Short mmCIF file of N, CA and C in Angstrom, two decimals:
data_model
loop_
_atom_site.label_atom_id
_atom_site.label_comp_id
_atom_site.label_asym_id
_atom_site.label_seq_id
_atom_site.Cartn_x
_atom_site.Cartn_y
_atom_site.Cartn_z
N MET F 1 -41.75 -34.10 -49.19
CA MET F 1 -41.40 -33.10 -49.09
C MET F 1 -40.49 -33.29 -50.66
N THR F 2 -40.42 -32.07 -51.11
CA THR F 2 -39.81 -32.31 -52.69
C THR F 2 -38.34 -32.22 -52.18
N THR F 3 -37.53 -32.76 -53.74
CA THR F 3 -35.94 -32.58 -53.63
C THR F 3 -35.68 -30.95 -53.12
N GLU F 4 -36.35 -29.99 -54.05
CA GLU F 4 -36.49 -28.76 -53.91
C GLU F 4 -36.15 -28.07 -52.44
N GLU F 5 -37.58 -28.25 -51.86
CA GLU F 5 -37.62 -27.94 -50.32
C GLU F 5 -36.50 -28.54 -49.55
N LEU F 6 -36.12 -29.93 -49.75
CA LEU F 6 -35.03 -30.24 -48.87
C LEU F 6 -33.61 -30.06 -49.34
N THR F 7 -33.39 -29.17 -50.45
CA THR F 7 -32.13 -28.53 -50.94
C THR F 7 -32.54 -27.54 -50.13
N LYS F 8 -33.67 -26.59 -49.95
CA LYS F 8 -33.64 -25.13 -49.62
C LYS F 8 -33.29 -25.17 -47.92
N LYS F 9 -34.29 -26.20 -47.47
CA LYS F 9 -33.75 -26.82 -46.02
C LYS F 9 -32.29 -27.00 -45.38
N VAL F 10 -31.65 -27.64 -46.59
CA VAL F 10 -30.46 -28.12 -45.97
C VAL F 10 -29.46 -26.68 -46.47
N PHE F 11 -29.60 -26.24 -47.30
CA PHE F 11 -29.00 -24.71 -47.73
C PHE F 11 -29.00 -23.72 -46.46
N ASP F 12 -30.44 -23.63 -45.62
CA ASP F 12 -30.67 -22.51 -44.47
C ASP F 12 -30.17 -23.27 -43.56
N LEU F 13 -29.95 -24.79 -43.24
CA LEU F 13 -28.98 -25.31 -42.06
C LEU F 13 -27.69 -25.18 -41.91
N ASP F 14 -27.19 -25.14 -43.34
CA ASP F 14 -25.87 -24.99 -43.65
C ASP F 14 -25.59 -23.22 -43.31
N GLU F 15 -26.29 -22.43 -43.72
CA GLU F 15 -26.25 -20.98 -43.36
C GLU F 15 -26.46 -20.59 -42.01
N ARG F 16 -27.07 -21.50 -41.16
CA ARG F 16 -26.96 -21.44 -39.52
C ARG F 16 -26.05 -21.93 -39.22
N VAL F 17 -25.64 -23.33 -39.35
CA VAL F 17 -24.35 -23.56 -39.10
C VAL F 17 -23.05 -22.78 -39.45
N ALA F 18 -23.23 -22.21 -40.75
CA ALA F 18 -22.20 -21.43 -40.63
C ALA F 18 -22.12 -19.75 -39.67
N ARG F 19 -23.32 -19.50 -39.45
CA ARG F 19 -23.30 -18.52 -38.33
C ARG F 19 -22.68 -18.38 -36.98
N HIS F 20 -23.56 -19.95 -36.75
CA HIS F 20 -23.17 -20.65 -35.35
C HIS F 20 -21.99 -20.89 -35.15
N THR F 21 -21.07 -21.23 -36.24
CA THR F 21 -19.86 -21.59 -36.00
C THR F 21 -19.09 -20.04 -35.76
N GLU F 22 -19.31 -19.03 -36.50
CA GLU F 22 -18.68 -17.80 -36.01
C GLU F 22 -19.28 -17.66 -34.81
N GLN F 23 -20.38 -17.12 -34.21
CA GLN F 23 -20.74 -16.71 -33.19
C GLN F 23 -19.66 -17.95 -31.91
N ILE F 24 -19.57 -18.64 -32.18
CA ILE F 24 -18.83 -19.67 -31.31
C ILE F 24 -17.23 -19.06 -31.37
N LYS F 25 -16.73 -18.77 -32.34
CA LYS F 25 -15.26 -18.43 -32.44
C LYS F 25 -15.41 -17.30 -31.81
N THR F 26 -16.44 -16.51 -32.19
CA THR F 26 -16.23 -15.12 -31.09
C THR F 26 -16.26 -15.11 -29.68
N CYS F 27 -17.44 -16.12 -29.40
CA CYS F 27 -17.32 -16.65 -27.80
C CYS F 27 -16.09 -16.80 -27.40
N PHE F 28 -15.40 -18.13 -28.29
CA PHE F 28 -14.03 -18.41 -28.06
C PHE F 28 -13.15 -16.96 -27.54
N ASN F 29 -13.18 -16.50 -28.28
CA ASN F 29 -12.07 -14.95 -28.49
C ASN F 29 -12.41 -14.29 -27.36
N GLN F 30 -13.70 -13.58 -26.57
CA GLN F 30 -14.13 -13.18 -26.20
C GLN F 30 -13.52 -14.07 -24.33
N ILE F 31 -13.63 -15.21 -24.59
CA ILE F 31 -13.66 -15.75 -23.26
C ILE F 31 -12.01 -15.68 -23.13
N THR F 32 -11.12 -15.99 -24.05
CA THR F 32 -9.52 -15.70 -24.35
C THR F 32 -9.30 -14.15 -23.64
N ASP F 33 -10.14 -13.28 -24.27
CA ASP F 33 -9.55 -11.82 -23.79
C ASP F 33 -10.20 -12.16 -22.21
N ILE F 34 -11.56 -12.60 -21.95
CA ILE F 34 -11.40 -12.30 -20.12
C ILE F 34 -10.46 -13.05 -19.46
N LYS F 35 -9.99 -14.07 -19.77
CA LYS F 35 -8.99 -14.69 -18.92
C LYS F 35 -7.57 -14.03 -19.09
N THR F 36 -7.67 -13.33 -20.01
CA THR F 36 -6.27 -12.19 -20.13
C THR F 36 -6.51 -11.04 -18.99
N MET F 37 -7.66 -10.86 -19.12
CA MET F 37 -8.19 -9.92 -18.12
C MET F 37 -7.90 -10.18 -16.88
N THR F 38 -8.57 -10.94 -16.87
CA THR F 38 -8.63 -11.63 -15.08
C THR F 38 -7.34 -11.72 -14.27
N GLU F 39 -6.15 -12.53 -15.15
CA GLU F 39 -5.10 -12.39 -14.87
C GLU F 39 -4.25 -11.04 -14.45
N CYS F 40 -4.68 -10.24 -15.31
CA CYS F 40 -4.02 -8.90 -15.01
C CYS F 40 -4.55 -8.35 -13.93
N VAL F 41 -5.78 -8.56 -13.69
CA VAL F 41 -6.47 -7.92 -12.26
C VAL F 41 -6.29 -9.02 -11.19
N HIS F 42 -6.18 -10.08 -11.09
CA HIS F 42 -5.26 -11.25 -9.81
C HIS F 42 -4.05 -10.50 -9.92
N ARG F 43 -2.84 -10.20 -10.96
CA ARG F 43 -1.93 -9.53 -10.59
C ARG F 43 -1.76 -8.08 -10.09
N LEU F 44 -2.63 -7.44 -10.50
CA LEU F 44 -3.08 -5.60 -9.74
C LEU F 44 -3.17 -6.27 -8.14
N ALA F 45 -4.15 -6.86 -8.15
CA ALA F 45 -4.43 -7.29 -7.04
C ALA F 45 -3.41 -7.84 -5.31
N THR F 46 -2.47 -8.27 -6.29
CA THR F 46 -1.56 -9.25 -5.60
C THR F 46 -0.48 -7.72 -5.37
N SER F 47 -0.52 -6.77 -6.33
CA SER F 47 0.31 -5.71 -6.40
C SER F 47 0.14 -5.10 -5.51
N VAL F 48 -1.12 -4.81 -5.38
CA VAL F 48 -1.73 -3.53 -4.41
C VAL F 48 -1.70 -4.08 -2.66
N GLU F 49 -1.97 -5.72 -2.74
CA GLU F 49 -1.57 -6.03 -1.75
C GLU F 49 0.05 -5.95 -1.40
N THR F 50 0.65 -6.18 -2.26
CA THR F 50 2.06 -6.55 -1.54
C THR F 50 2.50 -4.55 -1.22
N LEU F 51 2.06 -3.84 -1.69
CA LEU F 51 2.53 -2.53 -1.45
C LEU F 51 1.53 -1.84 -0.38
N ALA F 52 0.10 -2.42 0.09
CA ALA F 52 -0.22 -2.37 1.15
C ALA F 52 0.79 -2.51 2.96
N LEU F 53 1.33 -3.67 2.29
CA LEU F 53 2.01 -4.32 3.43
C LEU F 53 3.43 -3.74 3.36
N GLU F 54 3.92 -2.99 2.35
CA GLU F 54 5.13 -2.24 2.05
C GLU F 54 4.79 -0.88 3.17
N GLN F 55 3.49 -0.51 2.41
CA GLN F 55 3.20 1.04 3.57
C GLN F 55 3.13 0.85 4.88
N LYS F 56 2.52 -0.49 5.01
CA LYS F 56 2.65 -0.54 6.52
C LYS F 56 3.90 -0.64 7.50
N SER F 57 4.88 -1.21 6.83
CA SER F 57 6.21 -1.79 7.60
C SER F 57 7.05 -0.57 7.21
N THR F 58 6.93 0.55 6.17
CA THR F 58 7.32 1.98 5.92
C THR F 58 6.67 2.98 7.17
N LYS F 59 5.19 2.81 7.47
CA LYS F 59 4.70 3.71 8.37
C LYS F 59 5.56 2.92 9.61
N GLU F 60 5.72 2.03 10.07
CA GLU F 60 6.23 1.71 11.23
C GLU F 60 7.44 2.27 11.70
N LYS F 61 8.21 2.28 10.21
CA LYS F 61 9.39 2.70 10.55
C LYS F 61 9.76 4.32 10.73
N LEU F 62 8.59 4.69 9.87
CA LEU F 62 8.85 6.22 10.57
C LEU F 62 8.49 6.76 11.54
N ASP F 63 7.27 5.97 12.01
CA ASP F 63 7.10 6.30 13.60
C ASP F 63 8.20 6.22 14.47
N GLY F 64 8.76 5.24 14.56
CA GLY F 64 10.01 4.66 15.17
C GLY F 64 11.01 5.84 14.89
N LEU F 65 11.28 5.96 13.78
CA LEU F 65 12.18 7.11 13.54
C LEU F 65 11.77 8.70 14.51
N SER F 66 10.47 8.60 14.31
CA SER F 66 10.09 10.32 14.32
C SER F 66 10.16 9.90 15.88
N GLU F 67 9.74 9.12 16.79
CA GLU F 67 10.29 9.18 18.07
C GLU F 67 11.85 9.26 18.38
N ASP F 68 12.76 8.75 17.74
CA ASP F 68 14.00 8.97 17.64
C ASP F 68 14.39 10.43 17.38
N VAL F 69 13.73 10.91 16.83
CA VAL F 69 13.98 12.63 16.19
C VAL F 69 13.39 13.34 17.32
N GLU F 70 12.47 13.03 18.21
CA GLU F 70 11.86 13.82 19.35
C GLU F 70 13.05 13.90 20.47
N GLU F 71 13.09 12.85 20.50
CA GLU F 71 14.74 12.14 21.86
C GLU F 71 15.53 13.06 21.34
N ILE F 72 16.08 13.11 20.02
CA ILE F 72 17.06 14.01 19.91
C ILE F 72 16.95 15.24 20.11
N LYS F 73 15.86 15.75 19.51
CA LYS F 73 15.80 17.26 19.62
C LYS F 73 15.62 17.59 20.80
N ASN F 74 15.03 16.61 22.16
CA ASN F 74 14.91 16.89 23.40
C ASN F 74 16.36 16.93 24.20
N LYS F 75 17.50 16.05 23.74
CA LYS F 75 18.88 16.01 24.41
C LYS F 75 19.39 17.37 24.73
N PRO F 76 19.60 18.43 23.62
CA PRO F 76 20.32 19.31 24.15
C PRO F 76 19.32 19.92 25.27
N ALA F 77 17.82 20.22 25.25
CA ALA F 77 17.21 21.04 26.22
C ALA F 77 17.44 20.10 27.87
N ARG F 78 17.43 18.82 27.56
CA ARG F 78 18.08 18.06 29.08
C ARG F 78 19.28 18.54 29.46
N ARG F 79 20.30 18.66 28.47
CA ARG F 79 21.86 18.79 29.12
C ARG F 79 21.68 20.10 29.62
N TRP F 80 20.78 21.33 28.77
CA TRP F 80 20.92 22.95 29.23
C TRP F 80 19.85 22.85 30.67
N GLU F 81 19.00 21.85 31.23
CA GLU F 81 18.60 21.60 32.12
C GLU F 81 19.80 21.17 33.45
N GLY F 82 19.96 20.48 32.61
CA GLY F 82 20.99 19.98 33.71
C GLY F 82 22.22 21.13 34.24
N LEU F 83 22.97 21.52 33.22
CA LEU F 83 23.66 22.66 33.62
C LEU F 83 23.00 23.54 34.24
N VAL F 84 22.09 24.17 34.06
CA VAL F 84 21.39 25.28 34.72
C VAL F 84 21.34 24.55 36.32
N GLU F 85 20.96 23.54 36.36
CA GLU F 85 21.09 22.79 37.81
C GLU F 85 21.98 23.26 38.38
N LYS F 86 22.87 22.71 37.96
CA LYS F 86 23.98 22.70 38.32
C LYS F 86 24.70 24.06 39.00
N ALA F 87 24.53 24.76 38.04
CA ALA F 87 25.07 26.24 38.13
C ALA F 87 24.59 26.68 39.10
N VAL F 88 23.01 26.69 39.37
CA VAL F 88 22.55 26.82 40.81
C VAL F 88 22.65 26.12 41.88
N ALA F 89 23.13 25.10 42.18
CA ALA F 89 23.47 24.17 42.94
C ALA F 89 24.69 25.08 43.65
N ALA F 90 25.89 25.51 42.46
CA ALA F 90 26.91 25.85 42.96
C ALA F 90 26.79 27.21 43.26
N LEU F 91 26.00 28.07 42.69
CA LEU F 91 25.48 29.43 43.39
C LEU F 91 25.25 29.10 44.57
N VAL F 92 24.22 28.71 45.11
CA VAL F 92 23.58 28.20 46.27
C VAL F 92 24.68 27.81 47.43
N GLY F 93 25.33 26.51 46.78
CA GLY F 93 26.39 26.61 47.81
C GLY F 93 27.28 27.17 48.11
N GLY F 94 28.00 28.47 46.91
CA GLY F 94 28.61 29.49 47.35
C GLY F 94 28.29 30.50 48.07
N LEU F 95 26.91 31.00 47.86
CA LEU F 95 26.27 31.43 49.23
C LEU F 95 26.23 31.04 50.46
N ILE F 96 26.11 30.08 50.71
CA ILE F 96 25.96 29.39 51.71
C ILE F 96 27.27 29.54 52.67
N VAL F 97 28.42 29.38 51.76
CA VAL F 97 29.76 29.30 51.99
C VAL F 97 29.91 30.36 52.68
N TYR F 98 29.35 31.40 51.70
CA TYR F 98 29.89 32.74 52.09
C TYR F 98 29.03 33.12 53.27
N ALA F 99 28.03 32.80 53.74
CA ALA F 99 27.18 33.52 54.46
C ALA F 99 28.00 32.53 55.73
N LEU F 100 27.99 31.76 55.88
CA LEU F 100 28.54 30.72 56.89
C LEU F 100 30.19 31.71 57.22
N SER F 101 30.55 32.08 56.23
CA SER F 101 32.10 32.36 56.67
C SER F 101 31.77 33.88 57.12
N LYS F 102 30.58 34.67 56.31
CA LYS F 102 30.76 35.89 57.31
C LYS F 102 30.17 36.37 58.77
N ILE F 103 29.77 34.73 59.07
CA ILE F 103 29.18 34.58 60.54
C ILE F 103 30.44 34.14 61.13
N GLY F 104 31.24 33.54 60.67
CA GLY F 104 32.77 33.01 61.20
C GLY F 104 32.83 31.55 61.63
N LEU F 105 31.81 30.73 60.98
CA LEU F 105 31.55 29.52 61.05
C LEU F 105 32.67 28.13 60.25
N THR F 106 33.14 28.77 59.23
CA THR F 106 34.22 28.54 58.38
C THR F 106 35.59 28.51 58.96
#
């Protein structure tokens, strides 16, 4: 090989090395971006998991509150039923006493 051919090959190799160096820099930058993105996705997944647990806890509390509200709503109805029951018992008792007094048993 002549000096010119060797010089041309060295020049070509230098160009290739320069291109490869730029490509390697680009690859390292992309790797850094992907690492950053992966960390963000991991934080997002952790946040979603935390939210899911909090939502489950909130649902359980809401179910308990719903049962309590139903119990509170039914309380006046039970009181009213008890009052009506006592009134009917008093009325029936009064009628029995009246009937017995008319018969002369009291």
